[in-house]
Amino acid sequence: METSDYQFVMGYTNYILSDHDYGQGIPLTMIEVHTLTYIEDHPDVTITELSQIWHKTKSALSQVITHLEREGLLTKSRKEGNAREMRLELTELGRRMSRAYKRYDTEDIARTTAELRRECTEAEVDAFYKVLSVYNRVMEDDFQARPPRRGRRAR
């Protein structure tokens, strides 16, 4: 990897782990706000299911869920028929936050795409998105073939 590759990875990592205000006055990381939007789009999802889908430990996701619950964005309750699983449900504030983020995300993608198109050709932008798509599939295949170790490095 060239230096610029590492700079991108580190910069993006810092970006997604930093707090942002998505218009509701509650700063959240991208992981936290994406958790809200996923719960809104997939009612009754559990921490275990999120853990499997996102390749995160249940412990790491429990920390995210606890923070969101403290902020009044979601509630947890025992899932009917399975006392071990927690049902996650957004509060009204959580739904507003999720929807505010979706609007923010749509606008941000449009701004980013416009910036890319100012400096890159249409073909270069299309090639970039194709490479990202393939890279995502390669990473997913790798996760399936070799699940990450659970613990600090898997978070």
XYZ file of C-alpha atoms in Angstrom:
155
model
C 0.000 0.000 0.000
C 1.264 3.440 -0.825
C 1.347 6.231 1.751
C -1.793 7.811 0.264
C -3.643 4.475 0.715
C -2.795 4.462 4.416
C -3.725 8.120 4.685
C -7.137 7.332 3.213
C -7.694 4.365 5.530
C -6.612 6.320 8.619
C -8.512 9.442 7.590
C -11.700 7.496 6.926
C -11.328 5.563 10.177
C -10.960 8.824 12.101
C -13.941 10.290 10.259
C -16.318 7.422 11.027
C -15.257 7.293 14.674
C -15.673 11.058 15.211
C -18.872 12.606 16.526
C -21.021 14.514 14.015
C -24.244 16.446 14.501
C -26.715 15.259 11.891
C -29.246 17.975 12.634
C -30.848 16.857 15.884
C -28.339 18.337 18.336
C -27.034 14.942 19.453
C -23.512 14.195 18.225
C -23.110 10.596 17.050
C -20.465 8.563 15.262
C -21.293 7.055 11.884
C -21.420 3.617 13.513
C -24.018 4.876 15.990
C -26.185 6.630 13.409
C -25.937 3.690 10.983
C -27.086 1.465 13.824
C -30.168 3.676 14.185
C -30.941 3.620 10.474
C -30.493 -0.154 10.332
C -32.865 -0.632 13.258
C -35.414 1.671 11.605
C -35.154 -0.246 8.333
C -35.118 -3.703 10.023
C -37.573 -3.693 12.952
C -36.940 -6.322 15.623
C -33.270 -6.785 14.693
C -31.218 -8.049 17.624
C -27.683 -7.285 18.753
C -26.708 -10.840 17.771
C -28.019 -10.324 14.237
C -26.237 -6.961 13.932
C -23.070 -8.621 15.166
C -23.244 -11.229 12.419
C -24.164 -8.786 9.649
C -21.537 -6.170 10.545
C -18.768 -8.526 11.700
C -18.592 -6.819 15.095
C -18.527 -8.350 18.529
C -21.740 -8.397 20.521
C -19.828 -6.549 23.225
C -18.861 -3.715 20.850
C -22.431 -3.399 19.579
C -23.806 -3.547 23.121
C -21.707 -0.486 23.935
C -23.153 1.339 20.931
C -26.700 0.286 21.867
C -26.186 1.385 25.490
C -25.011 4.817 24.345
C -27.988 5.204 21.996
C -30.344 4.124 24.776
C -28.814 6.696 27.176
C -29.356 9.388 24.534
C -33.040 8.423 24.407
C -32.813 7.193 20.809
C -33.861 3.573 21.321
C -35.248 1.131 23.817
C -34.516 -2.528 24.478
C -37.005 -5.167 25.521
C -36.958 -8.932 25.766
C -37.886 -10.578 22.504
C -41.098 -12.592 22.732
C -40.374 -16.311 22.822
C -36.643 -15.814 23.514
C -35.774 -14.182 26.816
C -32.059 -14.064 25.921
C -32.515 -11.844 22.849
C -33.194 -8.137 23.137
C -35.623 -6.449 20.756
C -34.364 -3.030 19.663
C -36.861 -0.280 18.898
C -36.312 3.361 18.052
C -37.961 6.064 20.093
C -39.604 8.970 18.283
C -36.350 10.928 18.754
C -34.427 7.960 17.330
C -36.687 7.893 14.257
C -36.195 11.649 13.764
C -32.422 11.184 14.073
C -32.427 8.301 11.611
C -34.444 10.281 9.070
C -32.292 13.400 9.581
C -29.210 11.291 8.918
C -30.722 9.782 5.770
C -31.371 13.320 4.450
C -27.850 14.379 5.452
C -26.365 11.282 3.803
C -28.244 11.880 0.533
C -27.040 15.491 0.420
C -23.488 14.514 1.410
C -23.294 11.844 -1.315
C -24.476 14.409 -3.876
C -21.820 16.916 -2.695
C -19.097 14.265 -2.718
C -20.072 13.034 -6.171
C -20.101 16.611 -7.493
C -16.618 17.181 -6.047
C -15.335 13.961 -7.611
C -16.806 14.968 -10.973
C -15.096 18.385 -10.793
C -11.710 16.712 -10.684
C -12.313 13.363 -12.375
C -13.923 12.221 -15.575
C -17.234 10.370 -15.530
C -15.361 7.194 -16.520
C -12.912 7.628 -13.616
C -15.739 8.102 -11.114
C -17.572 5.057 -12.503
C -14.350 3.009 -12.327
C -13.815 4.147 -8.718
C -17.281 2.968 -7.692
C -16.803 -0.326 -9.525
C -13.497 -0.892 -7.691
C -15.203 -0.102 -4.363
C -17.955 -2.591 -5.159
C -15.480 -5.351 -5.978
C -13.356 -4.485 -2.934
C -16.423 -4.714 -0.673
C -17.210 -8.165 -2.098
C -13.590 -9.299 -1.579
C -13.717 -8.150 2.063
C -17.080 -9.856 2.624
C -15.763 -13.078 1.085
C -12.732 -12.847 3.366
C -14.962 -12.374 6.424
C -16.976 -15.422 5.399
C -13.886 -17.565 4.791
C -11.980 -16.359 7.860
C -14.197 -14.737 10.473
C -12.295 -12.151 12.510
C -11.031 -13.085 15.917
C -13.392 -11.928 18.588
C -11.822 -9.422 20.892
C -10.099 -6.093 20.609
C -8.905 -6.442 16.996
C -12.294 -7.540 15.656
C -14.071 -4.331 16.645
